[in-house]
Short mmCIF file of C-alpha atoms in Angstrom, two decimals:
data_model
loop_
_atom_site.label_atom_id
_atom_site.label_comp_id
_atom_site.label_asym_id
_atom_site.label_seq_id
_atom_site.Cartn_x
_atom_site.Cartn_y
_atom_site.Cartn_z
CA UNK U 1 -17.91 -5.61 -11.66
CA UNK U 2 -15.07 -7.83 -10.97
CA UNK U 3 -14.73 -9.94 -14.41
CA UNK U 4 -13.50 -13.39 -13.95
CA UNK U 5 -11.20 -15.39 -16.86
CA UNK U 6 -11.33 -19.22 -17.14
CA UNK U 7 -8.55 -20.97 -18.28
CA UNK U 8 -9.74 -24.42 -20.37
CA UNK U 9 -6.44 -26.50 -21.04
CA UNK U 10 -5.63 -24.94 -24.44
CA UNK U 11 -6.04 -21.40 -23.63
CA UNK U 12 -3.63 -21.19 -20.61
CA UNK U 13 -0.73 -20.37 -22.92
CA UNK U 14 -2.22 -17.58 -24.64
CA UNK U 15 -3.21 -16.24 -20.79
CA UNK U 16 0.25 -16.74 -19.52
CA UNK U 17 0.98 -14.19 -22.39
CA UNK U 18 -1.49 -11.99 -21.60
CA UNK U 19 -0.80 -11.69 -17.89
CA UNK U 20 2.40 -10.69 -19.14
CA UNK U 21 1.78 -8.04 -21.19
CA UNK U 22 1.72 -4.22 -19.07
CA UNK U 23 -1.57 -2.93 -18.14
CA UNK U 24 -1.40 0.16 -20.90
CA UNK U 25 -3.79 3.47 -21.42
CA UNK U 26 -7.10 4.23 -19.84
CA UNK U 27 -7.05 1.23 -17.91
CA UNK U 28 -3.89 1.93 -15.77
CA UNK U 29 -3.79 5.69 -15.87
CA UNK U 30 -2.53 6.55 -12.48
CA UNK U 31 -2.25 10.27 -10.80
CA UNK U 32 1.09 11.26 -9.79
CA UNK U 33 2.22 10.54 -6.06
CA UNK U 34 -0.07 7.68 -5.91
CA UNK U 35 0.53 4.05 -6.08
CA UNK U 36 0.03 1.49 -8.49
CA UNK U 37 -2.15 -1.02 -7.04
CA UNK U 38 -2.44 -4.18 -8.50
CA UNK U 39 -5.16 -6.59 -6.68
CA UNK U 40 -5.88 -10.63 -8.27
CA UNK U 41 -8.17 -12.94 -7.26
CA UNK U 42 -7.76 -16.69 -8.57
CA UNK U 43 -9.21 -19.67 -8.18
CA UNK U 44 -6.80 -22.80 -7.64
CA UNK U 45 -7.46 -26.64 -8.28
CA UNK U 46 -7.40 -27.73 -4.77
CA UNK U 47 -5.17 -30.31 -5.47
CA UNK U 48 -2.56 -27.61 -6.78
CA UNK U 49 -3.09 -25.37 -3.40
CA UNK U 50 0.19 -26.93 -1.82
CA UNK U 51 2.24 -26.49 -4.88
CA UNK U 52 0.44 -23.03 -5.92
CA UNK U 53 1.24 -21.38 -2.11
CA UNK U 54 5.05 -22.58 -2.00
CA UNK U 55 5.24 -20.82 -5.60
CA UNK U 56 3.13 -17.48 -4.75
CA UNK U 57 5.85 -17.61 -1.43
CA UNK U 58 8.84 -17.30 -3.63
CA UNK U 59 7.50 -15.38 -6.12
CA UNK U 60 6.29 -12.36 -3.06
CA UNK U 61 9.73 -13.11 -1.81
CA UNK U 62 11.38 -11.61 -4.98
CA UNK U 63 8.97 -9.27 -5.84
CA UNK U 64 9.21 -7.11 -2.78
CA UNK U 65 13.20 -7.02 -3.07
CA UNK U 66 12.39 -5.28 -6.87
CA UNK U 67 13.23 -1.19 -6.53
CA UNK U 68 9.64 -0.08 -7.34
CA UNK U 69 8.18 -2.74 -4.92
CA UNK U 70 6.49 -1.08 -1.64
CA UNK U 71 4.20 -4.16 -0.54
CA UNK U 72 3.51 -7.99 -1.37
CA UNK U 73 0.43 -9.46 0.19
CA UNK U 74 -0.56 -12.95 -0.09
CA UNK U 75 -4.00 -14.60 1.04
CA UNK U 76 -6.37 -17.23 0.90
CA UNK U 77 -10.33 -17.18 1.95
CA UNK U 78 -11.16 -18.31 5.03
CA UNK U 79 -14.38 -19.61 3.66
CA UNK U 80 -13.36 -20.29 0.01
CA UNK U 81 -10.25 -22.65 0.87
CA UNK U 82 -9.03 -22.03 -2.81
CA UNK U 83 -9.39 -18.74 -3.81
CA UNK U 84 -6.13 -16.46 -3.46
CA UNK U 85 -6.20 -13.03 -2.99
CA UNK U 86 -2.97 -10.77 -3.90
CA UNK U 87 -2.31 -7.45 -3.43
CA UNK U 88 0.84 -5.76 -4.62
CA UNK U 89 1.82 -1.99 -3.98
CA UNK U 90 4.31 -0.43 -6.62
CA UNK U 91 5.44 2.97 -6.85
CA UNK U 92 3.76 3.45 -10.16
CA UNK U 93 2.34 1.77 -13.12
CA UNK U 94 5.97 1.80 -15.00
CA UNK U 95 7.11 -0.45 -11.63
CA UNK U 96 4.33 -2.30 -11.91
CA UNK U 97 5.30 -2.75 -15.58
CA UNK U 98 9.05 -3.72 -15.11
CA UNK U 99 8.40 -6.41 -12.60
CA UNK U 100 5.86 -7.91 -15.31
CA UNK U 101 8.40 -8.16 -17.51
CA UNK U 102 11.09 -9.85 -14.84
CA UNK U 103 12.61 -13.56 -14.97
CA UNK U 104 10.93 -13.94 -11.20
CA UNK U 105 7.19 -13.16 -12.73
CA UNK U 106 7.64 -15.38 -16.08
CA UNK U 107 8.95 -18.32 -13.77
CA UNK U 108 5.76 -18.18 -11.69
CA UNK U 109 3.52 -17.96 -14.32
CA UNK U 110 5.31 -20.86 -16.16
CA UNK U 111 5.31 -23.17 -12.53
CA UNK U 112 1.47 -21.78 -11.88
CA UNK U 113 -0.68 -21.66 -14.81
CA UNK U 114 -2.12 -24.81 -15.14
CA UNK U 115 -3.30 -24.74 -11.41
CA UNK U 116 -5.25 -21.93 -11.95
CA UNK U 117 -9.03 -22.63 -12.79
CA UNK U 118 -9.75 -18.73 -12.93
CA UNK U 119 -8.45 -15.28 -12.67
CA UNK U 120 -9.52 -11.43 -12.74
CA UNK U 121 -6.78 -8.88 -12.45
CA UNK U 122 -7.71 -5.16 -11.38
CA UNK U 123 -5.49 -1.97 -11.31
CA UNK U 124 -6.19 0.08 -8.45
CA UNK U 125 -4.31 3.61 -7.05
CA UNK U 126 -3.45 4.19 -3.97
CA UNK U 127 -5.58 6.71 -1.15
CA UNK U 128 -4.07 5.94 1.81
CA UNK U 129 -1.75 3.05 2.91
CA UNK U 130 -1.43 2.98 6.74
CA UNK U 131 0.59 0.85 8.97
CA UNK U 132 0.68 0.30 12.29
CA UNK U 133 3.57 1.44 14.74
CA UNK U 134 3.19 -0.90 17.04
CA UNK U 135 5.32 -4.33 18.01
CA UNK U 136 3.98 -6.96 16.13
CA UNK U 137 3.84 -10.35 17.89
CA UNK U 138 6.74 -12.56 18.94
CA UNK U 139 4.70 -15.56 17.10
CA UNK U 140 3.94 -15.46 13.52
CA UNK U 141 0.73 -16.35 12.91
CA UNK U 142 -1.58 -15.21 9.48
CA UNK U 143 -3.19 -12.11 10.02
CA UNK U 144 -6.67 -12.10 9.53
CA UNK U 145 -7.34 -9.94 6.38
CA UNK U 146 -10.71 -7.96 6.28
CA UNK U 147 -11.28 -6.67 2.38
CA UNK U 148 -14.30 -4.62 1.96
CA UNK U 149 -14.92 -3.53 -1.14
CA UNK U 150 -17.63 -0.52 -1.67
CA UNK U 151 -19.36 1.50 -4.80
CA UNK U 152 -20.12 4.85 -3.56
CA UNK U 153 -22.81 6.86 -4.89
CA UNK U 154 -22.54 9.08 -8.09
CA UNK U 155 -20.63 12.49 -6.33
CA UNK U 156 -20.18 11.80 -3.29
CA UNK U 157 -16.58 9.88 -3.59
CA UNK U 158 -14.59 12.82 -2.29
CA UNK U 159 -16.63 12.50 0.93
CA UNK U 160 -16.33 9.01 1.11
CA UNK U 161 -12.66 9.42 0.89
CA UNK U 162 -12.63 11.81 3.30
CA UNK U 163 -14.81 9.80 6.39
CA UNK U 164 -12.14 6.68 5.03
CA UNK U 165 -8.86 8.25 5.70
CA UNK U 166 -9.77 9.45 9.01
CA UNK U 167 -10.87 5.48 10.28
CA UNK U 168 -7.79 4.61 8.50
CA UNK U 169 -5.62 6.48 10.27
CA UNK U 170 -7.60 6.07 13.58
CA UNK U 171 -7.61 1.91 13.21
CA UNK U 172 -3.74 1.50 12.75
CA UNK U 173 -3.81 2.82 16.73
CA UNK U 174 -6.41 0.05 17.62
CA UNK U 175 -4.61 -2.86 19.25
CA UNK U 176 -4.28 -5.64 17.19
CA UNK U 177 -4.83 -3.86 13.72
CA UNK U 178 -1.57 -3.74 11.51
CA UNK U 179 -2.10 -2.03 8.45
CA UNK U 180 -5.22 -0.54 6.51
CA UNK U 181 -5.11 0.54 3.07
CA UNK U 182 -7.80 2.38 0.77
CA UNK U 183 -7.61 1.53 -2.97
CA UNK U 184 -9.74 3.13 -5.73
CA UNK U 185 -10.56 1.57 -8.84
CA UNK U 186 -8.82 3.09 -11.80
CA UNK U 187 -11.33 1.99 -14.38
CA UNK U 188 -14.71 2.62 -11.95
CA UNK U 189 -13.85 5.98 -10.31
CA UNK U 190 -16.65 5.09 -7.70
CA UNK U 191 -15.77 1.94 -6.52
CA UNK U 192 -13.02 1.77 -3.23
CA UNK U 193 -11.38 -1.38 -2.54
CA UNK U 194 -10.25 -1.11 1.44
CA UNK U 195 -7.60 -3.81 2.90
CA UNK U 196 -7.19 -4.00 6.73
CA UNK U 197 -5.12 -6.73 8.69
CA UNK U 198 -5.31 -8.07 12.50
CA UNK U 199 -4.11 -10.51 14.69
CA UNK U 200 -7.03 -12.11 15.25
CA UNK U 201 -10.80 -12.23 15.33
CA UNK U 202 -10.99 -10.32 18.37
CA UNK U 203 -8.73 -7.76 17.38
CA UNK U 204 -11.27 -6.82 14.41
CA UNK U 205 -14.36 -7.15 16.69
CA UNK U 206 -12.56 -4.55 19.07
CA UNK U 207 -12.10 -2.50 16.16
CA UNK U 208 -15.77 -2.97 14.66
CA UNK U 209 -16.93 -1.73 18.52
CA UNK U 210 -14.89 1.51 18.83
CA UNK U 211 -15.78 4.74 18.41
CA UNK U 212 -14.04 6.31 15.11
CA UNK U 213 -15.23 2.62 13.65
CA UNK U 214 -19.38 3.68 14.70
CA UNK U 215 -18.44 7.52 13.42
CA UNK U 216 -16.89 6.07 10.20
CA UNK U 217 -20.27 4.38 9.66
CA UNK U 218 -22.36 7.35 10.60
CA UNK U 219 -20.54 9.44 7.95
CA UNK U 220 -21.22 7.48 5.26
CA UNK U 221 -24.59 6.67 5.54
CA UNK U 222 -26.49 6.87 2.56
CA UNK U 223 -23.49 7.49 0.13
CA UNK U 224 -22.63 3.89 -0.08
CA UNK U 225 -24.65 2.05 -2.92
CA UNK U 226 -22.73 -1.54 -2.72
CA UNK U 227 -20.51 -3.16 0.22
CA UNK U 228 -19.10 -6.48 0.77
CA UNK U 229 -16.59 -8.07 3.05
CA UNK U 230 -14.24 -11.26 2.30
CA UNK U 231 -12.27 -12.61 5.33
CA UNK U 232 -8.87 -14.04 4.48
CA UNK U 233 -6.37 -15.48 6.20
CA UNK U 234 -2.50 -14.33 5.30
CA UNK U 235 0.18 -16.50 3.63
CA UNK U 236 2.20 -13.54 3.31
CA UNK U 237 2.57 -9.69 4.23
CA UNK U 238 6.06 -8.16 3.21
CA UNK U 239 6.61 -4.62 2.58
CA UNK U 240 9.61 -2.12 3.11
#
């Protein structure tokens, strides 16, 4: 379950500390040749959205040009105008580690904190991370960003891996789809956090009608015990 932190007035200090303080022992244990995945999820005072968004920019801006940097991703909720979603890809927890510790990361915490009503910050590893081959558009519009996040049943996560990779690599060939990534939880082994990205709407409803989409589906029938979906629209997708 995705715990939530609120930050009352005199605690945001002590949080600013916290968040920068590396994610240590069982809770960011990550296998070899996977990513570190870092996903957060705040809650901004909508007055502070403006000033929050121009900060989160230049903050993903420095972060991807750090060495152990693979992927900054920057979103808001399409139907929950204030809630950001981030998603950063490092090559491994001690990356993940070094940029906590960075001038860049302390700035944005000290500019940020006191916009931010709440947080939760979850360390995930890396399954698959897929991009697209294709030309993006000329125009740079936000992506729409489809995050489905799943528990899979008690033994049956190497099969749900399985029927995910093959979509995965499948919907990076649908037009319109840019990038789709599979996450697992590294402190609930069952539960698989799955980021894809489109141009549009349409583009995702193409990509809900297609075949490997309706196969994907079929395959994991009955081995999926929790799903949801958050649409979010992009302030930011850099990688290398």
């Amino acid at each position: 379950m995705l715990k939530s932190v609120v930050l009352p007035g005199a605690a945001v200090t002590l949080a600013a500390a916290a968040l920068l303080l590396p994610l240590r022992g069982q809770e960011a244990v990550a296998e070899e040749a996977q990513a570190f995945v870092n996903v957060v999820d705040l809650e901004i005072s909508p007055a502070s959205m403006p000033r929050f968004l121009a900060a989160l920019k230049d903050d993903g801006a420095a972060t991807i040009k750090e060495a152990g940097t693979q992927e900054f991703v920057s979103s808001v909720g399409q139907k929950d105008k204030n809630h950001v979603f981030i998603f950063e890809v490092f090559n491994d927890s001690a990356a993940w580690d070094a940029h906590q510790k960075t001038s860049t990361y302390a700035k944005f915490l000290g500019i940020t904190m006191m916009m931010i009503k709440t947080y939760a910050i979850r360390p995930f590893a890396s399954v698959a991370l897929n991009k697209s081959s294709a030309l993006a558009p000329q125009a740079d519009p936000p992506l729409l960003l489809n995050i489905d996040e799943i528990d899979v049943v008690d033994g049956q996560i190497d099969k749900f891996k399985d029927a995910a990779k093959t979509h995965a690599v499948a919907s990076v060939q649908d037009p319109g789809c840019r990038e789709f990534d599979i996450v697992v939880s590294q402190t609930k082994t069952n539960h698989v956090l799955m980021l894809s990205a489109f141009d549009a709407a349409a583009a995702l409803e193409a990509h809900q009608a297609s075949d490997h989409y309706k196969a994907y589906m079929a395959a994991t029938k009955g081995i999926i015990s929790m799903s949801t979906a958050m649409p979010l629209s992009s302030v930011a997708v850099l990688t290398k």
